[in-house]
Tab-separated table of C-alpha atoms in Angstrom:
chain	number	residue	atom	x	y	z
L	283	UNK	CA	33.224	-25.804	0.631
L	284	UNK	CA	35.192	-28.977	0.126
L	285	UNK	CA	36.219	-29.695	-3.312
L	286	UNK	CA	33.722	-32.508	-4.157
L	287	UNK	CA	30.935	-30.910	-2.786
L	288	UNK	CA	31.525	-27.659	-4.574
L	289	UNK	CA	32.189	-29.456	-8.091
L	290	UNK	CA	28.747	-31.155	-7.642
L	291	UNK	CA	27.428	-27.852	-6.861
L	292	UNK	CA	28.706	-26.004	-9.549
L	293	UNK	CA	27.055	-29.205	-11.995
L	294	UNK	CA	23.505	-27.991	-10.931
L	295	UNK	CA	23.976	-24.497	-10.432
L	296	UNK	CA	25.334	-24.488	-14.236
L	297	UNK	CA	22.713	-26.534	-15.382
L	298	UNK	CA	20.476	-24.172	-13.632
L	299	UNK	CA	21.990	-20.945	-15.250
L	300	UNK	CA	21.955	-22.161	-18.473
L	301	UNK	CA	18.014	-23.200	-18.142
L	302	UNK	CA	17.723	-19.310	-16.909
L	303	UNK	CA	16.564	-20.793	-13.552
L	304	UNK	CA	18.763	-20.094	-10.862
L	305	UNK	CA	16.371	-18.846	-8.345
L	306	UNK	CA	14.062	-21.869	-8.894
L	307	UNK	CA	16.495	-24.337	-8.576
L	308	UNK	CA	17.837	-22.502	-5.467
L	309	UNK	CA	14.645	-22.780	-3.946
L	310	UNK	CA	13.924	-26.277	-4.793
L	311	UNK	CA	17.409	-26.926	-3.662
L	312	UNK	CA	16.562	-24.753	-0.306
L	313	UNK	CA	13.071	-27.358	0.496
L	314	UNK	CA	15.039	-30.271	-0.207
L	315	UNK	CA	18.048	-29.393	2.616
L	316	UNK	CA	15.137	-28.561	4.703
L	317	UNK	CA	13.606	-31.906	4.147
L	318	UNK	CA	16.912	-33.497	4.727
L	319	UNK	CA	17.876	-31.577	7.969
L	320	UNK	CA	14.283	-32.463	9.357
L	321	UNK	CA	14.203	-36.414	8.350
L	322	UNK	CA	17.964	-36.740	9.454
L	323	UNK	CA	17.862	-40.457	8.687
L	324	UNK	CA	16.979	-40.204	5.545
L	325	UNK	CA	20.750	-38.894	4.932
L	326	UNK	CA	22.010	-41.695	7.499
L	327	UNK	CA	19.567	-44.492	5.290
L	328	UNK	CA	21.022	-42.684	1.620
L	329	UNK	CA	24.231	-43.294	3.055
L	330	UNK	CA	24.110	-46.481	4.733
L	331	UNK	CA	27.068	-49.157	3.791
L	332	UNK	CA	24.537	-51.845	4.237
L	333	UNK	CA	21.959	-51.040	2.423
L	334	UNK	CA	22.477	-51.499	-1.446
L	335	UNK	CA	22.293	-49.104	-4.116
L	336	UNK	CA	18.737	-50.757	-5.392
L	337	UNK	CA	17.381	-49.363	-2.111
L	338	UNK	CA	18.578	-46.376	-1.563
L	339	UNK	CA	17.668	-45.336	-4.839
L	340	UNK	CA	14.071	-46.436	-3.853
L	341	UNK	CA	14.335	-44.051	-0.815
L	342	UNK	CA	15.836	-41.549	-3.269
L	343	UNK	CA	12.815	-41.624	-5.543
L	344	UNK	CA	10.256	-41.020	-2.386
L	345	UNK	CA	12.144	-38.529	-1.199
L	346	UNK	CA	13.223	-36.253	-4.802
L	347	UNK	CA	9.194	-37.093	-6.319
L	348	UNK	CA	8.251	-33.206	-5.597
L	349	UNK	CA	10.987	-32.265	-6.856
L	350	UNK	CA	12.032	-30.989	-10.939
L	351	UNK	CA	13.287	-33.794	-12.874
L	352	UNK	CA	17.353	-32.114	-13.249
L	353	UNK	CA	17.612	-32.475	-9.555
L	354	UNK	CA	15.522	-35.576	-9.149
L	355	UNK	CA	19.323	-36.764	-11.264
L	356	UNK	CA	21.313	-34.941	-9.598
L	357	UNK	CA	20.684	-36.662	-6.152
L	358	UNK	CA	20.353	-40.223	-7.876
L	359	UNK	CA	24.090	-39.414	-9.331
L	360	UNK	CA	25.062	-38.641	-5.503
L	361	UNK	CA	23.657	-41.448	-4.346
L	362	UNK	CA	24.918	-43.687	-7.043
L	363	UNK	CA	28.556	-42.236	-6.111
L	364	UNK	CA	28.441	-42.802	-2.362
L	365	UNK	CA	28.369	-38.993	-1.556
L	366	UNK	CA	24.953	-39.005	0.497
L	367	UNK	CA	27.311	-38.817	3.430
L	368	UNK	CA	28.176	-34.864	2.031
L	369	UNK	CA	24.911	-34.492	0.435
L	370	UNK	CA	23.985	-31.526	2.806
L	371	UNK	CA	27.508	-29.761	2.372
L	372	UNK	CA	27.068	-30.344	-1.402
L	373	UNK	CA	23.222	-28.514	-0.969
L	374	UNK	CA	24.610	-25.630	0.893
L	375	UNK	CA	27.189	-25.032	-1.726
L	376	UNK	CA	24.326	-25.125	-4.174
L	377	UNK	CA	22.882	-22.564	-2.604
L	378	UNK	CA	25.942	-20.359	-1.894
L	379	UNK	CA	26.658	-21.001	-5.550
L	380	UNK	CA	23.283	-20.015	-6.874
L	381	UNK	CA	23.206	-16.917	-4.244
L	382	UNK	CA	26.928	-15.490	-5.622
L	383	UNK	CA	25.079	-15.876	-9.657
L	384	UNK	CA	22.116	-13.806	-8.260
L	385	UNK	CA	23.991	-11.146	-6.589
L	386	UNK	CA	23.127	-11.955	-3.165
L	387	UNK	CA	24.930	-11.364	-0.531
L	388	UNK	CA	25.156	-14.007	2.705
L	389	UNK	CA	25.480	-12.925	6.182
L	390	UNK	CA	25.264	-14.182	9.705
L	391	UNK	CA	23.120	-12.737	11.834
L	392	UNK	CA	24.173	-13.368	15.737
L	393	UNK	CA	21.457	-13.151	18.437
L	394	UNK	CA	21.313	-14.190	22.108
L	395	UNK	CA	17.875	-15.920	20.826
L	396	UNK	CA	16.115	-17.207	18.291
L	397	UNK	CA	14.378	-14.211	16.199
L	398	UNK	CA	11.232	-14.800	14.203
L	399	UNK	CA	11.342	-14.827	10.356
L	400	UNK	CA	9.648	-11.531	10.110
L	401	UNK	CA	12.278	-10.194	12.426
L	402	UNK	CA	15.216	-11.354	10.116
L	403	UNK	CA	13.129	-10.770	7.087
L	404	UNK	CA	13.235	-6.803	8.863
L	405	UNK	CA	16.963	-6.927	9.102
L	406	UNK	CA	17.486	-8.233	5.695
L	407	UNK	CA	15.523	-5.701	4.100
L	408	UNK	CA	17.043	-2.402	6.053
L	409	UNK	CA	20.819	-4.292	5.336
L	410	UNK	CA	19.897	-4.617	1.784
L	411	UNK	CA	19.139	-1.036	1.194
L	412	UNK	CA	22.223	-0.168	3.130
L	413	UNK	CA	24.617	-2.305	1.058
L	414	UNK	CA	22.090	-1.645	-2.240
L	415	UNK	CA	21.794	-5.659	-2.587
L	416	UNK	CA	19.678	-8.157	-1.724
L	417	UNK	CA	21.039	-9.458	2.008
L	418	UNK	CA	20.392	-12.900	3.253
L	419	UNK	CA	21.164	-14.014	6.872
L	420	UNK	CA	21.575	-16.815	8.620
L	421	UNK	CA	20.341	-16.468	12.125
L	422	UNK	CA	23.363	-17.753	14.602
L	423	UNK	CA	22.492	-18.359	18.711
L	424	UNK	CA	25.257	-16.967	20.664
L	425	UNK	CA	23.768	-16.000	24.301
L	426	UNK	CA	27.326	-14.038	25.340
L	427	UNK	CA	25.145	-11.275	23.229
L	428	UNK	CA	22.908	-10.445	25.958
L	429	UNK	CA	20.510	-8.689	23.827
L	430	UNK	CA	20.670	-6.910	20.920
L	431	UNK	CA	22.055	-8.207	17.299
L	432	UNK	CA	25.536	-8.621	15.238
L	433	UNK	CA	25.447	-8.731	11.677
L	434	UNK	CA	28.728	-9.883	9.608
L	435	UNK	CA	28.467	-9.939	6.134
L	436	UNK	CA	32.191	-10.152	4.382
L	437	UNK	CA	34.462	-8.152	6.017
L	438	UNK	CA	32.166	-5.771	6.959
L	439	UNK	CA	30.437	-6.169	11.042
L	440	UNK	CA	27.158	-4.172	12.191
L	441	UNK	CA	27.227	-4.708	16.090
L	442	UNK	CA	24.496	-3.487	17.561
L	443	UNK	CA	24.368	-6.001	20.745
L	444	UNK	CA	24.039	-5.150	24.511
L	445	UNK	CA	27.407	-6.634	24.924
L	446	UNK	CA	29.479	-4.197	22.323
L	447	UNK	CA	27.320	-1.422	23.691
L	448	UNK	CA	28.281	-2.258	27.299
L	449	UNK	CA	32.180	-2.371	25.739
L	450	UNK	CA	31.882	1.126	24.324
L	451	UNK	CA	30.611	2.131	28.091
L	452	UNK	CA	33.486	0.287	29.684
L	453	UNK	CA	35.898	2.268	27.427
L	454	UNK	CA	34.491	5.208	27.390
L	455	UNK	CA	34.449	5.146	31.356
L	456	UNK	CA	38.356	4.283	31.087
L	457	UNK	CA	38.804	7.291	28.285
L	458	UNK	CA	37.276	9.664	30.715
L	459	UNK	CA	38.691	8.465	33.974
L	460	UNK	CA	42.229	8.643	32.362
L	461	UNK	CA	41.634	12.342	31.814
L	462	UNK	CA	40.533	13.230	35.588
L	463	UNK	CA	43.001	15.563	37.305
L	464	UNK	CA	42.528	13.853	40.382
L	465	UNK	CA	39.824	16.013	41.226
């Protein structure tokens, strides 16, 4: 979190504690990133040095109408600042923020593909009644996996991919082959 993008964050995220509507906002704050990360030049047209603020605004009011009226504001005051250029940065801290006020608990989740939302939606669920919390993961691509998953959540890592296993082999083989007598 950079320092403008989290004071933003913690703006909404109060104003969304003290309405008592943290996980609303969250999710309203969650369909707007994904409408941002989808229409990528919407961001690049919000933060455009040659168009003027009249404009974007007029983008900004297309783009927030589905939206509650607190963070229909919010981005206008973003916009109106010239921080569209960190306007995803100052979502995801929203949602970090909103996340640490609900007790839940982000993770990465590491896989050598893509997994389905059900499949991560699995994983959250039997980490959450492991760590008696609500889990939420963020599904990483790293192919040097081979199969299998790794889970890192704090300081804590569940490894449970091909490649560890094939580790634990390898030094398993070494243990044993260290005690051999020769024979």
């Amino acid at each position: 979190m950079s320092e403008v993008s989290k004071r933003y964050a913690y703006s909404l995220v109060s104003v969304a504690k003290d309405e008592d509507k943290i996980e609303t906002y969250k999710n309203e704050v969650s369909s707007l990133l994904s409408l941002l990360r989808k229409n990528k030049e919407y961001t690049q047209m919000l933060s455009s040095p040659f168009l003027n603020v009249d404009k974007r605004l007029e983008l900004v009011k297309k783009i927030v109408e589905p939206f509650n009226k607190n963070i229909q504001n919010f981005i206008f005051i973003i916009v109106k600042n010239n921080r569209a250029n960190i306007l995803e940065d100052i979502l995801l801290d929203c949602i970090s923020l909103s996340n640490d006020q609900l007790g839940i608990k982000e993770g990465l989740l590491y896989s050598a593909f893509k997994l389905s939302e059900n499949e991560i939606e699995t994983i959250e669920n039997t980490l959450s009644k492991v760590e008696k919390r609500k889990i939420e993961l963020k599904n990483i691509i790293d192919k040097s996996l081979i199969g299998g998953v790794k889970i890192v959540l704090g300081d804590k890592i569940y490894d449970g991919s091909i490649k560890e296993k094939l580790k634990q082999m390898r030094n398993e083989l070494k243990t044993a082959g260290g005690n051999n007598d020769g024979n």
